Tab-separated table of C-alpha atoms and ligand atoms in Angstrom:
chain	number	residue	atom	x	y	z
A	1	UNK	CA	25.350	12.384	0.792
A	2	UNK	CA	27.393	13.809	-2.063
A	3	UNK	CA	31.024	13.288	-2.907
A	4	UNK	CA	31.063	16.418	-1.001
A	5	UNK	CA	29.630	15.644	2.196
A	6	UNK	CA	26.275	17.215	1.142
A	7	UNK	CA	22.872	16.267	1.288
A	8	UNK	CA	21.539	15.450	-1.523
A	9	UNK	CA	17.805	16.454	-1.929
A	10	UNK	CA	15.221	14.361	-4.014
A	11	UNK	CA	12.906	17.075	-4.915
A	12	UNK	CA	9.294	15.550	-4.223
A	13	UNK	CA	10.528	12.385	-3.106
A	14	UNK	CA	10.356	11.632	-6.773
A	15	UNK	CA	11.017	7.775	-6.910
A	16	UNK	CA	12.237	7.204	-3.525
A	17	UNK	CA	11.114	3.581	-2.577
A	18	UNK	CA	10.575	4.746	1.535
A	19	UNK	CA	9.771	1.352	2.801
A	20	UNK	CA	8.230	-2.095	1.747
A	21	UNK	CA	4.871	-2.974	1.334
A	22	UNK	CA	2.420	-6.010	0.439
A	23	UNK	CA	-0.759	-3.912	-0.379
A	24	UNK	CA	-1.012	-2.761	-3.403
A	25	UNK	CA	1.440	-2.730	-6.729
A	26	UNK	CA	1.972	0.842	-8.875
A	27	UNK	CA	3.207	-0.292	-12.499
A	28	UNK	CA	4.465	3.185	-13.726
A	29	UNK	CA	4.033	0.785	-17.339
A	30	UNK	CA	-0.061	1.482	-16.582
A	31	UNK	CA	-0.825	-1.321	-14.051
A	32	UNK	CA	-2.557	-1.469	-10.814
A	33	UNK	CA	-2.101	-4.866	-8.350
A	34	UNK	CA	-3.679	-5.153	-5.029
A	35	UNK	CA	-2.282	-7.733	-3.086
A	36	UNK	CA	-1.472	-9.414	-6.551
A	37	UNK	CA	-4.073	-9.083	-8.021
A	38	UNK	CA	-4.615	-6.544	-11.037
A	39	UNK	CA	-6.994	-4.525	-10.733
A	40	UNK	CA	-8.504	-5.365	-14.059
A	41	UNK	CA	-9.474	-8.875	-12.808
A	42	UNK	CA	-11.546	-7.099	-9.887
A	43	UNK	CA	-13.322	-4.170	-11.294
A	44	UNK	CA	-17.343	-5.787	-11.917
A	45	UNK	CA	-15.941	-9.441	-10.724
A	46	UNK	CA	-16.169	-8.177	-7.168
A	47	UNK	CA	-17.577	-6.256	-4.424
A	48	UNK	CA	-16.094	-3.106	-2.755
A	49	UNK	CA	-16.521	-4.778	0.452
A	50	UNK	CA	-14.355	-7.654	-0.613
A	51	UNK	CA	-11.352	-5.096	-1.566
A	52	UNK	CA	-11.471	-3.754	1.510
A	53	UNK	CA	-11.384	-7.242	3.228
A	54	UNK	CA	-8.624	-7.409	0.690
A	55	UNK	CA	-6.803	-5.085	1.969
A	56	UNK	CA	-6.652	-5.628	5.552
A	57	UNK	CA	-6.585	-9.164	5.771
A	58	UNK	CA	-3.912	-9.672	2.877
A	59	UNK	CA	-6.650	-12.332	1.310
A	60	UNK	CA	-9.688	-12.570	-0.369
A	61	UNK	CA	-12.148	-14.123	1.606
A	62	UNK	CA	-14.409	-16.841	0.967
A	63	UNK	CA	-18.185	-16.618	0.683
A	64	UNK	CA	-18.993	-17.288	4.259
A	65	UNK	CA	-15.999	-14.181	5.645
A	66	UNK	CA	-17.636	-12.042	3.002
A	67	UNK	CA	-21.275	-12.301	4.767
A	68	UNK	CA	-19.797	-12.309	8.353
A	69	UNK	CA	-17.514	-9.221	7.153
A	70	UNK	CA	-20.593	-7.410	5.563
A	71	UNK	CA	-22.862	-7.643	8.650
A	72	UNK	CA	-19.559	-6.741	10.944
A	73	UNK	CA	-19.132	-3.187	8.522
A	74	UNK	CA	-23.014	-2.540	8.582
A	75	UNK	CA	-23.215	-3.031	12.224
A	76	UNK	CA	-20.134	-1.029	12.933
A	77	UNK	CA	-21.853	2.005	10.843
A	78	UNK	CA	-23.298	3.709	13.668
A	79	UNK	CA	-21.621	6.617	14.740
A	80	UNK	CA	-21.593	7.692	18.748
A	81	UNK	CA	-24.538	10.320	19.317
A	82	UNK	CA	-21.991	13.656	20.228
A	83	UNK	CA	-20.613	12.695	16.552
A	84	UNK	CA	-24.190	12.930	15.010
A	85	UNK	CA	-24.414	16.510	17.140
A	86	UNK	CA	-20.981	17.601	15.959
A	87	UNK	CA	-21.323	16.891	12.665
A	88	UNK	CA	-25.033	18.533	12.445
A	89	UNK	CA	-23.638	21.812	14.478
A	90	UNK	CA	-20.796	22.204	11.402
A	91	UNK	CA	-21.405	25.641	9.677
A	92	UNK	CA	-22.548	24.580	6.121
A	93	UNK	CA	-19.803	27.024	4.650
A	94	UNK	CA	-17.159	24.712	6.085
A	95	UNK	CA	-15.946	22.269	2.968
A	96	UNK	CA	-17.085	18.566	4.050
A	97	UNK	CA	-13.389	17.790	3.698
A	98	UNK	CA	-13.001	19.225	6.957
A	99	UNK	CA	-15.826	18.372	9.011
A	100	UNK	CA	-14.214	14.394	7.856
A	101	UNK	CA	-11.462	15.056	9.179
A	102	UNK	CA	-12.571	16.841	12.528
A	103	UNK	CA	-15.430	13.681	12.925
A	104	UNK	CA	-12.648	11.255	12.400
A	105	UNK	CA	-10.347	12.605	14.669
A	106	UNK	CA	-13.019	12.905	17.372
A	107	UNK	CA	-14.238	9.120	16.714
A	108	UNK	CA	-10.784	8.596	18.490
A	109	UNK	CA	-12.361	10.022	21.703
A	110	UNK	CA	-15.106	7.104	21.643
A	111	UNK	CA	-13.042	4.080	21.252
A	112	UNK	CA	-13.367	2.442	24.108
A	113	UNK	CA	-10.528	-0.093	23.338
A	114	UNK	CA	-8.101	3.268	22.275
A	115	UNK	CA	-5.271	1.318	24.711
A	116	UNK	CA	-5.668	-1.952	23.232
A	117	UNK	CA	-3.108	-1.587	20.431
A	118	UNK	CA	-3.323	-5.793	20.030
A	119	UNK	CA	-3.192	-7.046	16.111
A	120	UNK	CA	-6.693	-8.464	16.267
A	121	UNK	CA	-7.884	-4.700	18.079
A	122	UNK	CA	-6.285	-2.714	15.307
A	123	UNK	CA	-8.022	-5.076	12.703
A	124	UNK	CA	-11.293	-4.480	14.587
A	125	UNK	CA	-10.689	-0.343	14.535
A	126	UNK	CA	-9.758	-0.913	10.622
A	127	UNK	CA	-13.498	-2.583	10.506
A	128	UNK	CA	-15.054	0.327	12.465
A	129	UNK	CA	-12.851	2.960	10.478
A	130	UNK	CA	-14.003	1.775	7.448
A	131	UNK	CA	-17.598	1.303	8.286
A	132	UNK	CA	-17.977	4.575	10.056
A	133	UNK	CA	-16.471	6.846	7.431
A	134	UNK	CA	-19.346	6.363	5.290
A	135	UNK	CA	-21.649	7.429	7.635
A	136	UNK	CA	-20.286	10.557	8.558
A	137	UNK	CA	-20.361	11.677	4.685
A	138	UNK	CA	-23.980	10.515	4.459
A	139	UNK	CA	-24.791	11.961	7.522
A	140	UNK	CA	-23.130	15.324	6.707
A	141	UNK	CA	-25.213	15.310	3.568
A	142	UNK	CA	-28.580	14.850	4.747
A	143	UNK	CA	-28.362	17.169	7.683
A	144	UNK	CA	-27.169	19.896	5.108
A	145	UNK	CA	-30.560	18.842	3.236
A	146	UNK	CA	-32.407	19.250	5.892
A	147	UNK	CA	-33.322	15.604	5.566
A	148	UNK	CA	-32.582	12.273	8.572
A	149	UNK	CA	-30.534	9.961	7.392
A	150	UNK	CA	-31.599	6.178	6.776
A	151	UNK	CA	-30.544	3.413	8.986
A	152	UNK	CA	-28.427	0.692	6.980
A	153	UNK	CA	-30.382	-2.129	5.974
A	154	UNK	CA	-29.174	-5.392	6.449
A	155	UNK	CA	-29.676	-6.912	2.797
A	156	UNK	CA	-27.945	-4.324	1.530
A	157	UNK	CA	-24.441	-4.573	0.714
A	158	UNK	CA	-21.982	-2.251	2.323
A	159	UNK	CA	-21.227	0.472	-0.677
A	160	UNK	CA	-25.048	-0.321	-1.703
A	161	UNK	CA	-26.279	1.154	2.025
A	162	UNK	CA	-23.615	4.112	1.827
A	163	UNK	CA	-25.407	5.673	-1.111
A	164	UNK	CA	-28.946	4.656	-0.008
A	165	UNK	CA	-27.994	6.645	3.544
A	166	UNK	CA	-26.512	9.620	1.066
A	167	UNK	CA	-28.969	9.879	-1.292
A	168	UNK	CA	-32.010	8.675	1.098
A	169	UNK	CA	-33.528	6.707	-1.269
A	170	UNK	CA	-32.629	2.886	-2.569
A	171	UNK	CA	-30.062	2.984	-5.288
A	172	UNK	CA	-30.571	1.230	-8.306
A	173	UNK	CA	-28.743	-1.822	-9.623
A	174	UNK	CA	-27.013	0.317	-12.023
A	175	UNK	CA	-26.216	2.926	-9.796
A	176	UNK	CA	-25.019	0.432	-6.924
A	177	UNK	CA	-22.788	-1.452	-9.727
A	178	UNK	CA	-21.289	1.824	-10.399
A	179	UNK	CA	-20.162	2.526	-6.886
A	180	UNK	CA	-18.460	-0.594	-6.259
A	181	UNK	CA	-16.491	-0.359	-9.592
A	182	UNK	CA	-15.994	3.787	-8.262
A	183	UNK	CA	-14.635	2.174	-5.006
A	184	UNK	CA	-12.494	-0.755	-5.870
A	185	UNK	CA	-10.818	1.661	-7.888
A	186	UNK	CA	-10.144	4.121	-5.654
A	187	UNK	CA	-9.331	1.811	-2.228
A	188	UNK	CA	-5.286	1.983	-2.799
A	189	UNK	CA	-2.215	2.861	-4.688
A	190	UNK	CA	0.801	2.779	-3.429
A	191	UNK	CA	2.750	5.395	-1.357
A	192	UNK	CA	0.557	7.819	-2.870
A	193	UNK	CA	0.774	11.217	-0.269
A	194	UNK	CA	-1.986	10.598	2.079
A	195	UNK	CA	-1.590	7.077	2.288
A	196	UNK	CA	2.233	8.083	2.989
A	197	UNK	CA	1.006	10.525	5.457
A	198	UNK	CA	-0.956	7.819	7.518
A	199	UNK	CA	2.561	5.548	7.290
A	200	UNK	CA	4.401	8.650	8.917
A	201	UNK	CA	2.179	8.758	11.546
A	202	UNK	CA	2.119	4.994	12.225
A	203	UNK	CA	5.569	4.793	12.388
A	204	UNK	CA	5.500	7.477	15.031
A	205	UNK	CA	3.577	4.277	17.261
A	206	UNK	CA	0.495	7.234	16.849
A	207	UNK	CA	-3.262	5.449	17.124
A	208	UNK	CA	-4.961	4.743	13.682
A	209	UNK	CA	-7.073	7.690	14.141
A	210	UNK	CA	-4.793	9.774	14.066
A	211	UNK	CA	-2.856	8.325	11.322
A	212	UNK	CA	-6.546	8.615	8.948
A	213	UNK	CA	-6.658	11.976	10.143
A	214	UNK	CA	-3.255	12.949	8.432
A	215	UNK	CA	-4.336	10.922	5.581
A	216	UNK	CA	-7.690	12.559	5.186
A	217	UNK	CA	-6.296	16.500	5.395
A	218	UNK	CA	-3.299	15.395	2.727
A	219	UNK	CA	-5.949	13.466	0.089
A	220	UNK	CA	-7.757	16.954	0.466
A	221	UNK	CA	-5.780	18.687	-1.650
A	222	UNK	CA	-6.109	19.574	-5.140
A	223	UNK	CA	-2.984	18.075	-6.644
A	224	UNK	CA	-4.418	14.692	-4.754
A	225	UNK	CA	-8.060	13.569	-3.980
A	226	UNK	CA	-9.188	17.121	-4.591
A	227	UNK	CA	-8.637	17.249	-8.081
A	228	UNK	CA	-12.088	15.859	-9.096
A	229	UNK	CA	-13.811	18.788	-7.216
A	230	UNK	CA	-11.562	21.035	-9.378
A	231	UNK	CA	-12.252	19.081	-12.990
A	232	UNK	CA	-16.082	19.822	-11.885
A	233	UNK	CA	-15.202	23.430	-11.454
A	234	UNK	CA	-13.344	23.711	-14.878
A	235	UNK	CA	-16.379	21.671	-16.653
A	236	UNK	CA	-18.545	23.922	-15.098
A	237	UNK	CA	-16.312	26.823	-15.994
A	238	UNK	CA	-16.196	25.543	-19.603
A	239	UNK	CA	-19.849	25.878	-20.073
A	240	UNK	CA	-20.783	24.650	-24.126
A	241	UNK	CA	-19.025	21.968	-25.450
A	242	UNK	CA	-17.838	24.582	-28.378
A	243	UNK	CA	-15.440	26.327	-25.745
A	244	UNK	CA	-13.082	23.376	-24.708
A	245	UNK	CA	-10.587	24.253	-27.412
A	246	UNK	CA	-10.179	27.665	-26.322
A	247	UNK	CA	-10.619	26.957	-22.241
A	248	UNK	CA	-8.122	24.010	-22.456
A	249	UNK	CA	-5.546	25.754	-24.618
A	250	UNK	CA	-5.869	28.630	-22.610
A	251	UNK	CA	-4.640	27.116	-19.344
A	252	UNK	CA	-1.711	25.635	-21.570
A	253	UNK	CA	-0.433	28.858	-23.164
A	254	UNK	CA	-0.590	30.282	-19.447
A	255	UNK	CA	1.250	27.334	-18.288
A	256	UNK	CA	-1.708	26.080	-16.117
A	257	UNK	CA	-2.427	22.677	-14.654
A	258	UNK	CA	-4.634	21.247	-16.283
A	259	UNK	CA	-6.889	19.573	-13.272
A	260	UNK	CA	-7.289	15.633	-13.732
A	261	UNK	CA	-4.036	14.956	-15.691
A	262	UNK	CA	-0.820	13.564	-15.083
A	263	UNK	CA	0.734	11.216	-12.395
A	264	UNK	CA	3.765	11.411	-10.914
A	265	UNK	CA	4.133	7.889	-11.409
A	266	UNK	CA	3.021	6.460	-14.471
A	267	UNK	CA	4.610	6.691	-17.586
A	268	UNK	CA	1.481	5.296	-19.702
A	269	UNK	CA	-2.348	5.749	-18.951
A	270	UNK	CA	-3.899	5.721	-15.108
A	271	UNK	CA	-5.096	2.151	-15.575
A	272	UNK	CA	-8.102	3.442	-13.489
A	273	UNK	CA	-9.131	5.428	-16.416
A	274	UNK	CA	-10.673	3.191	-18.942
A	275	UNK	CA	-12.664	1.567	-16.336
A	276	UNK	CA	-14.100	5.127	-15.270
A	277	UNK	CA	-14.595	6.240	-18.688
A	278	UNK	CA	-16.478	3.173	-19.551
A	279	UNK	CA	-18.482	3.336	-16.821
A	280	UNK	CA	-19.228	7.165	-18.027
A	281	UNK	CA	-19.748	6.203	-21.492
A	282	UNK	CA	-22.374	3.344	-20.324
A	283	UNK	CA	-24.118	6.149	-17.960
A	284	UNK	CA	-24.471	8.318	-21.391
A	285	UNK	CA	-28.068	7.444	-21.592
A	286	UNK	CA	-28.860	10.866	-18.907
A	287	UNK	CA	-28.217	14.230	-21.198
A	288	UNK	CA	-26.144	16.042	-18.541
A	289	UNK	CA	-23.661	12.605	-18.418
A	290	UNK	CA	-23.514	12.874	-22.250
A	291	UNK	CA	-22.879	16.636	-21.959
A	292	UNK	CA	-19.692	16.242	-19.611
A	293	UNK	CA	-18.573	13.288	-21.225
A	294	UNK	CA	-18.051	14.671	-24.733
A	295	UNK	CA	-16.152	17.416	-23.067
A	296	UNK	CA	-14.172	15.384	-21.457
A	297	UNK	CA	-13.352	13.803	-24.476
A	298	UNK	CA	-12.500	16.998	-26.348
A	299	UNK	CA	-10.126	17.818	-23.087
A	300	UNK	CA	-8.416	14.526	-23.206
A	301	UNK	CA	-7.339	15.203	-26.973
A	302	UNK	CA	-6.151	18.342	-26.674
A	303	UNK	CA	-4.257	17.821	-23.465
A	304	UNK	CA	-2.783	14.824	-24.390
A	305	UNK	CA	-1.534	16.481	-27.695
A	306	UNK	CA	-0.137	18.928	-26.484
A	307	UNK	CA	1.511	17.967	-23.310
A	308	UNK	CA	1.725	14.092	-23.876
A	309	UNK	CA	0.004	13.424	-20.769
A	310	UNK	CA	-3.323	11.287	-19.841
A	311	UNK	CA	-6.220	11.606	-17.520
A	312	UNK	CA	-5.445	10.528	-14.282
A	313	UNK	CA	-8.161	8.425	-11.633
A	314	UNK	CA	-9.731	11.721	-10.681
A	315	UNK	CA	-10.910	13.134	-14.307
A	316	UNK	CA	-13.798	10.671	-15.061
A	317	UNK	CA	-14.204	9.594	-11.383
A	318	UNK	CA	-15.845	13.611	-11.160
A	319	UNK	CA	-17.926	12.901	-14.505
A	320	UNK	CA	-19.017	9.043	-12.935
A	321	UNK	CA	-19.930	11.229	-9.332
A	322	UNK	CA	-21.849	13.544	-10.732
A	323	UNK	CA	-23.887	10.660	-12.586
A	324	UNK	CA	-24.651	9.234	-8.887
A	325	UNK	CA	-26.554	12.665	-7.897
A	326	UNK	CA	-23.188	13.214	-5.593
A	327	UNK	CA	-22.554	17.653	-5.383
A	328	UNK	CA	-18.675	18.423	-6.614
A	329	UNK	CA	-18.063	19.179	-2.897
A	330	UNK	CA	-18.524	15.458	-1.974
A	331	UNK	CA	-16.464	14.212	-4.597
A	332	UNK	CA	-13.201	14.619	-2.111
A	333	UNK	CA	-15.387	12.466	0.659
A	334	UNK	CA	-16.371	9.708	-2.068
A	335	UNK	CA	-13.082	9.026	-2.715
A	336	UNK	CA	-11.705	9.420	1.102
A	337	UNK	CA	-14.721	6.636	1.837
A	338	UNK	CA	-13.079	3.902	-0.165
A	339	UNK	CA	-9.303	4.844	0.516
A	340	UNK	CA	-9.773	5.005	4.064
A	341	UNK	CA	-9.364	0.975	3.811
A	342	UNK	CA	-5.835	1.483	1.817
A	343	UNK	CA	-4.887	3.811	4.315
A	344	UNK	CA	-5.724	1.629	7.582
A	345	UNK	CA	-4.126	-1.521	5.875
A	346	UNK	CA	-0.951	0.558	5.320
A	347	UNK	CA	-1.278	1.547	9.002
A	348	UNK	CA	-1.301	-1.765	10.465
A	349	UNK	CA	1.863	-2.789	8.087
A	350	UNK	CA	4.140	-0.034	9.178
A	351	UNK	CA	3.150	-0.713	12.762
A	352	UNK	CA	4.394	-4.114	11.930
A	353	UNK	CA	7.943	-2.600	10.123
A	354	UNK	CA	8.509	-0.372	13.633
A	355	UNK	CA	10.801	2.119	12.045
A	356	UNK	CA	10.352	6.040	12.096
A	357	UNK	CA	9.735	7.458	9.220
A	358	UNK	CA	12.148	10.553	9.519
A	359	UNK	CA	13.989	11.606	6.586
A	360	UNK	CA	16.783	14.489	6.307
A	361	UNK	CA	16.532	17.881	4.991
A	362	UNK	CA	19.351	20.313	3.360
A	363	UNK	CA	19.805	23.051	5.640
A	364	UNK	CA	19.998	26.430	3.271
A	365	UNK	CA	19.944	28.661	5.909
A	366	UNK	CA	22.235	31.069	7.863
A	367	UNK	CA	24.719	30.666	10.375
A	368	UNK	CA	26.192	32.696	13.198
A	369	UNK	CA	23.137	34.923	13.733
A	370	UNK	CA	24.210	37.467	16.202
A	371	UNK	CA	21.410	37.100	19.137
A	372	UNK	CA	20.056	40.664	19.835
A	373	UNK	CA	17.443	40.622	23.102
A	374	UNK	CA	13.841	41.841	22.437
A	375	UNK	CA	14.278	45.326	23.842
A	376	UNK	CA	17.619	45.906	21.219
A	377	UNK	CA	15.606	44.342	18.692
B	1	COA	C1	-0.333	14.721	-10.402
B	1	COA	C2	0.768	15.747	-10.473
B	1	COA	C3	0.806	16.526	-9.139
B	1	COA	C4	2.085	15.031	-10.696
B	1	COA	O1	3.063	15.987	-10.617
B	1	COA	P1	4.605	15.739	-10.960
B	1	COA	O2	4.940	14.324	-11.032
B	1	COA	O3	5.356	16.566	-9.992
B	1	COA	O4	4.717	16.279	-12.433
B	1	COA	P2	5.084	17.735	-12.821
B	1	COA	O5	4.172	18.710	-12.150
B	1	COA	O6	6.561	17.887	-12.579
B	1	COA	O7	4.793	17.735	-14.366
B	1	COA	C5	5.694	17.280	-15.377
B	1	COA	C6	5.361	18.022	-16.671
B	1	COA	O8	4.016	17.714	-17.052
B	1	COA	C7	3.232	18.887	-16.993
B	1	COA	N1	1.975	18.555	-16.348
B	1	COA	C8	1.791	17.633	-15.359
B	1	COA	N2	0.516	17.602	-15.028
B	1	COA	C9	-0.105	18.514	-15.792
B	1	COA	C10	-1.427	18.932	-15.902
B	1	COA	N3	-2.366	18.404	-15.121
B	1	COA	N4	-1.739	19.890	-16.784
B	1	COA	C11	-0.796	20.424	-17.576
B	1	COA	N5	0.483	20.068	-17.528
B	1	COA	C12	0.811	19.116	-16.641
B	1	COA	C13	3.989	19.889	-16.154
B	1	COA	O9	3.661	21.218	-16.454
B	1	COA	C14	5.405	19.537	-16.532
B	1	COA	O10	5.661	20.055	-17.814
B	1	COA	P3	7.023	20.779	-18.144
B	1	COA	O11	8.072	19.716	-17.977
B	1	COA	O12	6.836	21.256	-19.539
B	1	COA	O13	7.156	21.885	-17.146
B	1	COA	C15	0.521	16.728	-11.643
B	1	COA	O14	0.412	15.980	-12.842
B	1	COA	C16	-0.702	17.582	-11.429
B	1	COA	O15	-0.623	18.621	-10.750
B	1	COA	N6	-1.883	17.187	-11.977
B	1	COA	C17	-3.090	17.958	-11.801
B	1	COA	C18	-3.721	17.613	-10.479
B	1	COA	C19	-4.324	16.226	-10.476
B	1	COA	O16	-5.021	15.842	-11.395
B	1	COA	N7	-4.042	15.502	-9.400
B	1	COA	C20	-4.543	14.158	-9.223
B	1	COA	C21	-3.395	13.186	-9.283
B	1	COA	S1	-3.969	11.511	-9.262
């Protein structure tokens, strides 16, 4: 409240610390911790399936939890039979965006435990969240190819059988390397708006589902996890490398966002970024990589010129997607598969804080409306 007994708003929630959490570590000087650790001391030192244990047990775990884990996520990757139906009756004009976060919300109906709201039951529905995620992007993508989609195999890693049930085929060592880094980077960040959208819903007492189901329709958007379906468009859009100059300082003079830049919270460089572009710059070896990447390149200069700003997770995370075979319109899903395990660990810790999240608002409207009945109206 003001000196004058008003509200005083904090447009976008701009640094308002709305709780405490554990999980994960935003350095607005251009660092990244989960649980601790940075993020630079993960990324091709482990698995994604180890973040995600990461996550939602607060620990690394040890050789033997990692297999036991594994084999719990792979197992837990079936989806119930009317989901399979559903997701195959989905128009194909629908974005996959929201047939996630219809199949989500209806993998509520088929827990079988949904009373249960135990510790050790909500860590089992974090398992099955995070293992059945996957599936339902894999499986959306195959039935839209016409194509079944491959059981997971059991000496396969977790990420590793995602993309072989996506793409149909085995990935390669290269390709599954590159989807682990892809995921570890994308599995949390802070009170980041969909993962702040799940923690609303928790602290309502709501059922994880429905907490990952606000999560998933906030992350959709293009100022969030949609942005990297939006730097495909403008790549597209941009066609020959020769017309980045004039695209990009187009969308400046016009005072245009400029898709995959900026962060509301760091000051210096998305410390996601060098890992992605790396990655891109190693997966230079296919023309079309190459292409986008020198593009990208062009972009970042003249963006970061003129504005000051950087590239933020989702600029080469679209470039590193579309190196994996995965269309724009799965980028969104990609990056929903990984954060889904940021979002339930966040879940189970505002269950454990027990407040409602309920802030204020500054009324600007009227008072003393005159009520007129319908007929007089
Ligand atoms: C991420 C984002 C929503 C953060 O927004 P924010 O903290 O509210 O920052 P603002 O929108 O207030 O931007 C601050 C300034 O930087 C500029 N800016 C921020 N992002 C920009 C972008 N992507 N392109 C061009 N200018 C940008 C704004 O125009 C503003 O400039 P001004 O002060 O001259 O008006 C914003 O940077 C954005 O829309 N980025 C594009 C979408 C995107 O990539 N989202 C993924 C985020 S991980």
């Amino acid at each position: 409240m003001s000196e004058k007994g008003e509200r005083e708003i904090v447009r976008g929630l701009r640094d308002v610390a709305a709780a405490e959490t554990s999980i994960s570590y935003v350095d607005p000087k251009g660092s990244l911790y989960y649980l601790g650790y940075n993020i630079d001391d993960l990324v091709g030192n482990i698995i994604y399936a180890e973040v995600a244990y990461l996550l939602i047990h607060k620990k690394l775990p040890n050789q033997r939890e990692l297999d036991t884990f594994n084999a719990e996520l792979i197992s837990e990757m079936k989806l119930p039979e009317a989901v399979i139906e559903s997701i195959r009756a989905t128009p194909k004009r629908c974005h996959p965006m929201d047939v996630l976060r219809t199949e989500v919300s209806r993998l509520g109906e088929y827990d079988l435990d949904a009373n249960d709201r135990s510790k050790e039951a909500d860590l089992k529905r974090a398992t099955r969240i995070i293992a059945q995620v996957p599936t339902i992007v894999a499986t959306l993508h195959r039935s839209r190819m016409d194509e079944p989609t491959p059981s997971p195999r059991e000496d396969f890693s977790f990420a590793k059988n995602f993309l072989y049930m996506f793409k149909g085929t085995p990935p390669s060592n290269e390709e599954t390397d590159v989807l682990h880094r892809l995921l570890i980077l994308h599995a949390d960040h802070g009170f980041n708006a969909s993962t702040f959208a799940a923690r609303v819903t928790a602290s309502t007492n709501s059922d994880m589902y429905s907490a990952v189901t606000s999560a998933i329709g906030t992350l959709r958007g293009p100022l969030h996890g949609g942005a990297s379906e939006k730097v495909m468009d403008m790549l597209d859009d941009i066609g020959q490398e020769e017309h980045v100059e004039e695209y990009v300082q187009g969308l400046l003079d016009n005072r245009k966002k400029v898709m995959g830049f900026g962060h509301r919270v760091y000051l210096a460089e998305d410390p996601r970024t060098k890992h992605l572009r790396g990655m891109v710059e190693k997966l230079c070896h296919r023309k079309r990589t190459m292409d986008l990447y020198r593009k990208c390149i062009k972009i970042e200069g003249i963006v970061h010129e003129r504005k000051g700003i950087y590239p933020n997770l989702d600029f080469y995370a679209a470039v590193t997607m579309d190196a994996l075979g995965v269309p724009k319109e799965f980028f969104t899903p990609f990056f929903t598969t990984s954060r889904v395990s940021g979002w339930v660990a966040h879940t189970m810790e505002q269950y454990e804080d027990a407040v409602l999240l309920r802030p204020s608002s500054k009324y600007v409207g009227t008072f003393g409306s005159t009520f007129v009945p319908i007929d007089k109206r």
